[in-house]
Short mmCIF file of C-alpha atoms and ligand atoms in Angstrom, two decimals:
data_model
loop_
_atom_site.label_atom_id
_atom_site.label_comp_id
_atom_site.label_asym_id
_atom_site.label_seq_id
_atom_site.Cartn_x
_atom_site.Cartn_y
_atom_site.Cartn_z
CA UNK A 23 102.88 142.01 81.68
CA UNK A 24 101.68 140.36 78.43
CA UNK A 25 100.10 137.34 78.33
CA UNK A 26 101.96 134.28 79.42
CA UNK A 27 101.29 130.85 77.74
CA UNK A 28 103.07 127.98 79.32
CA UNK A 29 103.36 124.27 77.81
CA UNK A 30 103.70 122.01 80.57
CA UNK A 31 104.66 118.29 80.78
CA UNK A 32 103.61 115.72 83.47
CA UNK A 33 105.08 112.17 83.65
CA UNK A 34 105.91 111.60 87.10
CA UNK A 35 103.76 108.42 87.55
CA UNK A 36 101.26 106.81 85.34
CA UNK A 37 99.80 109.74 83.05
CA UNK A 38 101.59 111.26 80.02
CA UNK A 39 100.06 114.72 80.09
CA UNK A 40 100.61 117.83 78.36
CA UNK A 41 98.89 121.10 78.60
CA UNK A 42 99.07 124.58 77.59
CA UNK A 43 97.86 127.40 80.05
CA UNK A 44 97.22 131.10 79.98
CA UNK A 45 98.48 133.21 82.74
CA UNK A 46 98.36 130.27 85.24
CA UNK A 47 94.50 130.30 85.00
CA UNK A 48 93.11 129.77 81.60
CA UNK A 49 93.14 126.31 80.37
CA UNK A 50 93.96 126.50 76.55
CA UNK A 51 94.24 122.50 76.00
CA UNK A 52 95.10 119.72 78.12
CA UNK A 53 95.72 116.01 76.76
CA UNK A 54 96.09 113.14 79.52
CA UNK A 55 96.85 109.69 78.51
CA UNK A 56 96.41 107.33 81.52
CA UNK A 57 98.32 104.02 81.74
CA UNK A 58 95.56 102.86 84.02
CA UNK A 59 94.46 100.07 81.94
CA UNK A 60 98.07 98.86 81.37
CA UNK A 61 98.68 98.71 84.98
CA UNK A 62 95.51 97.34 86.15
CA UNK A 63 96.37 93.82 85.36
CA UNK A 64 99.71 94.03 87.68
CA UNK A 65 97.31 95.57 90.60
CA UNK A 66 99.63 98.90 90.69
CA UNK A 67 101.82 100.81 88.65
CA UNK A 68 104.72 99.11 87.14
CA UNK A 69 107.67 101.42 86.83
CA UNK A 70 109.50 100.00 83.85
CA UNK A 71 106.28 99.58 81.85
CA UNK A 72 105.31 103.29 82.91
CA UNK A 73 108.65 104.76 81.48
CA UNK A 74 108.24 102.66 78.36
CA UNK A 75 104.74 103.91 77.80
CA UNK A 76 105.70 107.42 78.15
CA UNK A 77 108.38 107.02 75.53
CA UNK A 78 105.88 105.73 73.25
CA UNK A 79 103.55 108.43 74.03
CA UNK A 80 105.18 111.78 74.89
CA UNK A 81 105.61 113.14 71.27
CA UNK A 82 102.24 112.11 70.34
CA UNK A 83 100.79 113.78 73.44
CA UNK A 84 102.86 117.06 72.79
CA UNK A 85 101.51 117.01 69.06
CA UNK A 86 98.04 116.45 70.22
CA UNK A 87 97.82 119.20 72.70
CA UNK A 88 99.18 121.64 70.33
CA UNK A 89 96.87 120.74 67.33
CA UNK A 90 93.85 120.85 69.87
CA UNK A 91 95.07 124.22 70.85
CA UNK A 92 95.58 126.16 67.63
CA UNK A 93 98.91 127.29 68.80
CA UNK A 94 102.28 126.49 68.00
CA UNK A 95 105.64 126.24 70.22
CA UNK A 96 106.74 129.17 69.05
CA UNK A 97 103.84 131.05 70.70
CA UNK A 98 104.90 129.73 73.96
CA UNK A 99 106.52 131.92 76.70
CA UNK A 100 108.11 129.02 78.50
CA UNK A 101 108.20 125.16 78.54
CA UNK A 102 107.38 123.58 82.20
CA UNK A 103 107.80 120.07 83.38
CA UNK A 104 107.51 118.11 86.50
CA UNK A 105 111.17 117.29 87.60
CA UNK A 106 110.18 115.48 90.91
CA UNK A 107 108.86 113.72 93.11
CA UNK A 108 108.10 110.40 91.33
CA UNK A 109 109.45 107.38 89.20
CA UNK A 110 112.63 108.05 88.25
CA UNK A 111 112.49 106.61 84.60
CA UNK A 112 109.12 108.22 84.02
CA UNK A 113 110.27 111.57 85.09
CA UNK A 114 113.31 111.31 82.88
CA UNK A 115 111.10 111.02 79.73
CA UNK A 116 109.05 114.29 80.56
CA UNK A 117 112.27 116.29 81.55
CA UNK A 118 114.13 115.33 78.63
CA UNK A 119 111.30 116.07 76.41
CA UNK A 120 110.84 119.50 78.01
CA UNK A 121 114.57 120.41 77.75
CA UNK A 122 114.49 119.56 74.09
CA UNK A 123 111.70 121.78 73.20
CA UNK A 124 113.06 124.60 75.36
CA UNK A 125 116.74 124.10 73.29
CA UNK A 126 115.28 124.03 69.90
CA UNK A 127 112.90 126.55 70.36
CA UNK A 128 114.96 128.79 72.60
CA UNK A 129 112.36 129.08 75.41
CA UNK A 130 113.00 129.32 79.19
CA UNK A 131 112.77 126.07 81.25
CA UNK A 132 110.84 125.61 84.35
CA UNK A 133 111.07 122.85 86.89
CA UNK A 134 107.99 122.17 88.91
CA UNK A 135 107.53 120.06 92.03
CA UNK A 136 104.75 117.51 91.39
CA UNK A 137 103.27 118.60 94.80
CA UNK A 138 103.39 122.46 93.97
CA UNK A 139 101.29 121.39 91.09
CA UNK A 140 98.68 119.69 92.86
CA UNK A 141 98.08 122.82 95.27
CA UNK A 142 98.02 125.27 92.00
CA UNK A 143 95.45 122.99 90.44
CA UNK A 144 93.06 125.22 92.80
CA UNK A 145 94.23 128.00 90.94
CA UNK A 146 92.90 127.02 87.75
CA UNK A 147 89.30 127.78 89.15
CA UNK A 148 89.71 130.00 92.03
CA UNK A 149 91.79 132.80 93.53
CA UNK A 150 94.16 131.92 96.36
CA UNK A 151 94.01 133.83 99.59
CA UNK A 152 96.76 133.76 101.85
CA UNK A 153 97.72 132.41 104.40
CA UNK A 154 96.38 129.17 103.64
CA UNK A 155 96.75 125.42 104.32
CA UNK A 156 96.64 122.85 101.83
CA UNK A 157 96.05 118.94 102.53
CA UNK A 158 97.65 117.07 99.77
CA UNK A 159 96.57 113.52 99.36
CA UNK A 160 97.46 111.43 96.62
CA UNK A 161 99.01 108.07 95.80
CA UNK A 162 102.14 109.21 96.53
CA UNK A 163 101.79 111.87 99.44
CA UNK A 164 99.97 113.07 102.12
CA UNK A 165 101.31 116.41 103.60
CA UNK A 166 99.92 119.47 105.07
CA UNK A 167 101.46 122.56 103.61
CA UNK A 168 101.05 125.89 104.92
CA UNK A 169 101.67 129.22 102.27
CA UNK A 170 102.15 132.54 103.45
CA UNK A 171 102.15 133.90 99.99
CA UNK A 172 102.41 132.58 96.52
CA UNK A 173 104.76 130.09 95.81
CA UNK A 174 106.28 129.73 99.57
CA UNK A 175 105.73 126.28 100.98
CA UNK A 176 106.06 125.28 104.62
CA UNK A 177 105.52 121.62 105.32
CA UNK A 178 103.85 121.31 108.83
CA UNK A 179 103.34 117.41 108.72
CA UNK A 180 103.27 114.44 106.51
CA UNK A 181 103.04 110.49 106.58
CA UNK A 182 105.71 108.82 108.21
CA UNK A 183 105.10 105.54 106.14
CA UNK A 184 102.51 104.87 103.63
CA UNK A 185 100.47 107.63 101.84
CA UNK A 186 96.73 107.76 102.36
CA UNK A 187 96.40 106.90 98.58
CA UNK A 188 98.33 103.81 99.09
CA UNK A 189 96.16 102.85 102.01
CA UNK A 190 93.04 103.07 99.72
CA UNK A 191 94.69 100.95 96.79
CA UNK A 192 95.79 98.42 99.47
CA UNK A 193 92.42 97.98 101.08
CA UNK A 194 90.93 97.81 97.89
CA UNK A 195 92.96 94.94 96.77
CA UNK A 196 92.01 92.81 99.78
CA UNK A 197 88.39 92.98 98.88
CA UNK A 198 89.16 92.22 94.90
CA UNK A 199 88.79 95.46 93.56
CA UNK A 200 90.99 96.35 90.67
CA UNK A 201 93.90 99.35 90.94
CA UNK A 202 93.36 102.09 91.20
CA UNK A 203 90.96 101.15 94.37
CA UNK A 204 90.46 104.84 95.77
CA UNK A 205 87.44 105.83 93.43
CA UNK A 206 85.73 102.57 93.86
CA UNK A 207 86.23 102.40 97.59
CA UNK A 208 84.79 106.06 97.87
CA UNK A 209 81.69 104.75 95.88
CA UNK A 210 81.43 101.32 98.17
CA UNK A 211 81.51 103.62 101.03
CA UNK A 212 78.27 105.45 100.44
CA UNK A 213 76.42 102.11 100.05
CA UNK A 214 77.78 100.87 103.28
CA UNK A 215 77.79 101.37 107.27
CA UNK A 216 80.54 102.07 109.71
CA UNK A 217 80.57 98.91 111.44
CA UNK A 218 83.91 97.45 111.57
CA UNK A 219 85.96 98.72 114.38
CA UNK A 220 89.53 100.06 113.16
CA UNK A 221 91.93 102.08 115.03
CA UNK A 222 92.62 105.66 114.64
CA UNK A 223 95.99 105.91 113.27
CA UNK A 224 98.41 108.16 115.03
CA UNK A 225 95.96 110.04 116.91
CA UNK A 226 98.51 112.56 118.63
CA UNK A 227 98.79 116.03 118.77
CA UNK A 228 101.07 116.20 115.90
CA UNK A 229 100.51 117.04 112.39
CA UNK A 230 101.85 113.91 111.34
CA UNK A 231 100.16 111.05 109.66
CA UNK A 232 100.85 107.25 109.61
CA UNK A 233 98.69 105.02 107.19
CA UNK A 234 100.68 101.30 107.14
CA UNK A 235 98.85 100.50 110.53
CA UNK A 236 95.34 100.87 109.21
CA UNK A 237 96.44 99.00 106.24
CA UNK A 238 97.38 95.99 108.32
CA UNK A 239 94.20 96.20 110.49
CA UNK A 240 92.00 95.93 107.41
CA UNK A 241 94.07 92.99 106.10
CA UNK A 242 94.11 91.25 109.54
CA UNK A 243 90.43 91.98 109.98
CA UNK A 244 89.65 90.25 106.49
CA UNK A 245 91.92 87.36 107.25
CA UNK A 246 90.10 86.64 110.79
CA UNK A 247 86.55 86.83 109.53
CA UNK A 248 87.53 84.42 106.67
CA UNK A 249 89.08 82.08 109.25
CA UNK A 250 85.79 82.31 111.26
CA UNK A 251 83.76 81.30 108.05
CA UNK A 252 82.34 84.73 107.67
CA UNK A 253 81.92 86.77 104.71
CA UNK A 254 83.09 90.37 104.72
CA UNK A 255 80.79 92.94 103.52
CA UNK A 256 82.74 94.94 101.33
CA UNK A 257 80.54 98.19 101.17
CA UNK A 258 80.67 98.14 105.30
CA UNK A 259 84.49 97.65 104.93
CA UNK A 260 84.85 100.42 102.56
CA UNK A 261 82.73 102.51 104.75
CA UNK A 262 84.56 101.90 107.95
CA UNK A 263 87.92 102.23 106.34
CA UNK A 264 86.93 105.58 104.51
CA UNK A 265 85.33 107.02 107.88
CA UNK A 266 88.55 106.37 109.81
CA UNK A 267 90.85 108.12 106.93
CA UNK A 268 88.17 111.13 107.13
CA UNK A 269 88.19 111.39 111.13
CA UNK A 270 92.12 111.56 111.10
CA UNK A 271 92.43 113.80 108.19
CA UNK A 272 89.80 116.52 109.19
CA UNK A 273 90.71 116.13 112.89
CA UNK A 274 94.49 117.08 111.99
CA UNK A 275 93.64 119.53 109.15
CA UNK A 276 91.14 121.47 110.85
CA UNK A 277 93.42 121.95 114.01
CA UNK A 278 96.09 123.16 111.77
CA UNK A 279 93.45 125.74 110.23
CA UNK A 280 92.66 127.14 113.19
CA UNK A 281 96.20 127.36 114.82
CA UNK A 282 97.56 128.89 111.54
CA UNK A 283 94.60 131.21 111.35
CA UNK A 284 94.17 130.63 107.47
CA UNK A 285 91.79 132.36 105.24
CA UNK A 286 91.39 129.03 103.09
CA UNK A 287 91.86 125.49 103.14
CA UNK A 288 92.84 123.63 99.77
CA UNK A 289 92.48 120.06 99.22
CA UNK A 290 94.77 118.62 96.40
CA UNK A 291 95.94 115.44 94.89
CA UNK A 292 93.98 112.18 93.63
CA UNK A 293 92.60 111.05 97.03
CA UNK A 294 90.76 114.73 97.35
CA UNK A 295 88.51 113.34 94.42
CA UNK A 296 86.59 111.34 97.23
CA UNK A 297 83.23 112.67 97.49
CA UNK A 298 83.15 111.27 101.02
CA UNK A 299 86.17 113.46 102.03
CA UNK A 300 84.89 116.60 100.28
CA UNK A 301 81.58 116.35 101.70
CA UNK A 302 82.97 116.02 105.29
CA UNK A 303 85.65 118.86 104.77
CA UNK A 304 82.93 121.10 103.25
CA UNK A 305 80.52 120.83 106.46
CA UNK A 306 83.58 121.35 108.94
CA UNK A 307 84.86 124.25 107.07
CA UNK A 308 81.22 125.99 106.79
CA UNK A 309 80.96 125.48 110.54
CA UNK A 310 84.32 127.26 111.12
CA UNK A 311 83.76 129.95 108.37
CA UNK A 312 86.86 128.80 106.33
CA UNK A 313 86.63 128.92 102.63
CA UNK A 314 87.16 125.60 101.21
CA UNK A 315 88.42 125.01 97.74
CA UNK A 316 88.66 121.69 95.90
CA UNK A 317 90.10 121.25 92.33
CA UNK A 318 87.61 120.12 89.62
CA UNK A 319 87.61 116.32 89.69
CA UNK A 320 89.57 116.20 86.51
CA UNK A 321 92.40 118.31 88.03
CA UNK A 322 92.65 116.12 91.18
CA UNK A 323 94.55 113.19 89.48
CA UNK A 324 97.80 113.77 87.66
CA UNK A 325 97.53 116.42 84.97
CA UNK A 326 100.00 118.85 83.28
CA UNK A 327 97.39 121.82 83.50
CA UNK A 328 98.25 122.01 87.13
CA UNK A 329 101.98 121.89 86.52
CA UNK A 330 101.62 124.93 84.00
CA UNK A 331 99.43 126.75 86.36
CA UNK A 332 102.52 126.33 89.05
CA UNK A 333 104.93 127.21 86.76
CA UNK A 334 103.28 130.60 85.92
CA UNK A 335 104.58 131.96 89.28
CA UNK A 336 108.03 130.83 88.85
CA UNK A 337 108.01 132.49 85.26
CA UNK A 338 106.94 135.79 86.88
CA UNK A 339 109.86 135.61 89.64
CA UNK A 340 112.31 134.30 86.35
CA UNK A 341 112.89 131.14 88.29
CA UNK A 342 114.13 129.42 85.21
CA UNK A 343 116.15 125.98 85.15
CA UNK A 344 119.46 125.11 83.39
CA UNK A 345 119.71 122.59 80.73
CA UNK A 346 121.54 120.30 83.27
CA UNK A 347 118.27 119.96 85.24
CA UNK A 348 118.26 116.87 86.88
CA UNK A 349 115.22 114.53 88.03
CA UNK A 350 114.77 114.17 91.71
CA UNK A 351 112.54 111.35 92.47
CA UNK A 352 112.42 112.07 95.98
CA UNK A 353 112.27 115.75 96.98
CA UNK A 354 110.55 117.67 99.80
CA UNK A 355 108.37 120.74 98.57
CA UNK A 356 110.36 124.07 99.62
O1 LIG B 19 97.38 112.62 92.43
P1 LIG B 19 97.34 111.18 91.86
O2 LIG B 19 96.86 110.83 90.49
O3 LIG B 19 98.75 110.47 91.63
C1 LIG B 19 99.82 110.75 92.66
O4 LIG B 19 100.36 111.88 92.64
O5 LIG B 19 100.25 109.75 93.30
O6 LIG B 19 96.73 110.23 93.06
C2 LIG B 19 96.26 108.81 92.65
C3 LIG B 19 95.46 108.40 93.86
C4 LIG B 19 95.42 106.75 93.63
O7 LIG B 19 95.80 106.03 95.16
C5 LIG B 19 93.86 106.65 93.73
O8 LIG B 19 93.22 105.37 94.41
C6 LIG B 19 93.39 108.04 94.57
O9 LIG B 19 94.19 108.78 94.37
N1 LIG B 19 92.18 108.40 94.18
C7 LIG B 19 90.92 108.43 94.71
C8 LIG B 19 89.88 108.68 94.06
N2 LIG B 19 90.27 109.10 92.89
C9 LIG B 19 91.67 108.88 92.78
N3 LIG B 19 90.82 108.10 96.35
C10 LIG B 19 89.56 108.17 96.91
N4 LIG B 19 88.62 108.53 96.28
C11 LIG B 19 88.45 108.81 94.87
N5 LIG B 19 87.51 109.46 94.45
ZN1 LIG B 20 99.99 113.39 91.75
#
């Protein structure tokens, strides 16, 4: 097969990103325009503001990506886009832009599931070996996905309420850390001690998770300490929270890794940027002799390179979308 160049668009949340990737592996150019600074003052992503910002920036980001790549849209084999899950208005901007490019330049259109993108971020640096398990931990998701082969996904468990990223961001807010709190909690955690007692959430035999309880437990703990006139040590609280998160994530994931006899464990999604989480999984995987893949930090949070990487496998199978492609703000990975 001749070289495949895919231009991908990602706009499911608060990043407007466009990337060109060769053969699902080689990044030609990626532009990520993050809206974090805009949303920070509201303490989280405001959907309407996110949509407006995507509208304002999408053509600029497409142009910048092409300019930096020395390629033209005519050189592309296909146009890919995240169709879901995500914020409806935000998804719509990317999907309409992708449809327009595909229509005008007569290119196949590829609709990529956001979680498939997060998993395939690992493909940009490594070779995937099957069967594998991927733990997807982000602001919108906490899922354990089993893959027998390329582009085959079986969800074996997931969160029943909040995502792990949401819990990080809420706990951060309680100790006055601005959005997104995950990276700061991870940093504070290194400086603190695991002294605050928090419950291990959903400690059962299943592969499902629950993070709303731990979020409430942290809020109650801070409230009670304040009422007693005690000052909260934010480093210790961050460390205690992250320790519990690591305990439950590693307990269930390593159980799945053994039960499904996989060759690799892949971490994916924004929360997999956590150094604390990476270090613990590295230690456990070494002990169990399982190959651990973690994306480069830049590919952990939302970006279009991961969407182009996933789209390559759909291109090979000629899984193209029609021009009546609809966004799916909620959609399971199948
Ligand atoms: O994958 P992502 O960019 O967006 C979604 O698809 O949701 O993930 C964003 C989430 C946020 O909750 C953010 O706080 C968290 O990833 N995050 C981290 C770190 N970097 C980002 N959480 C823990 N440690 C980090 N270093
Ligand atoms: Zn994401």
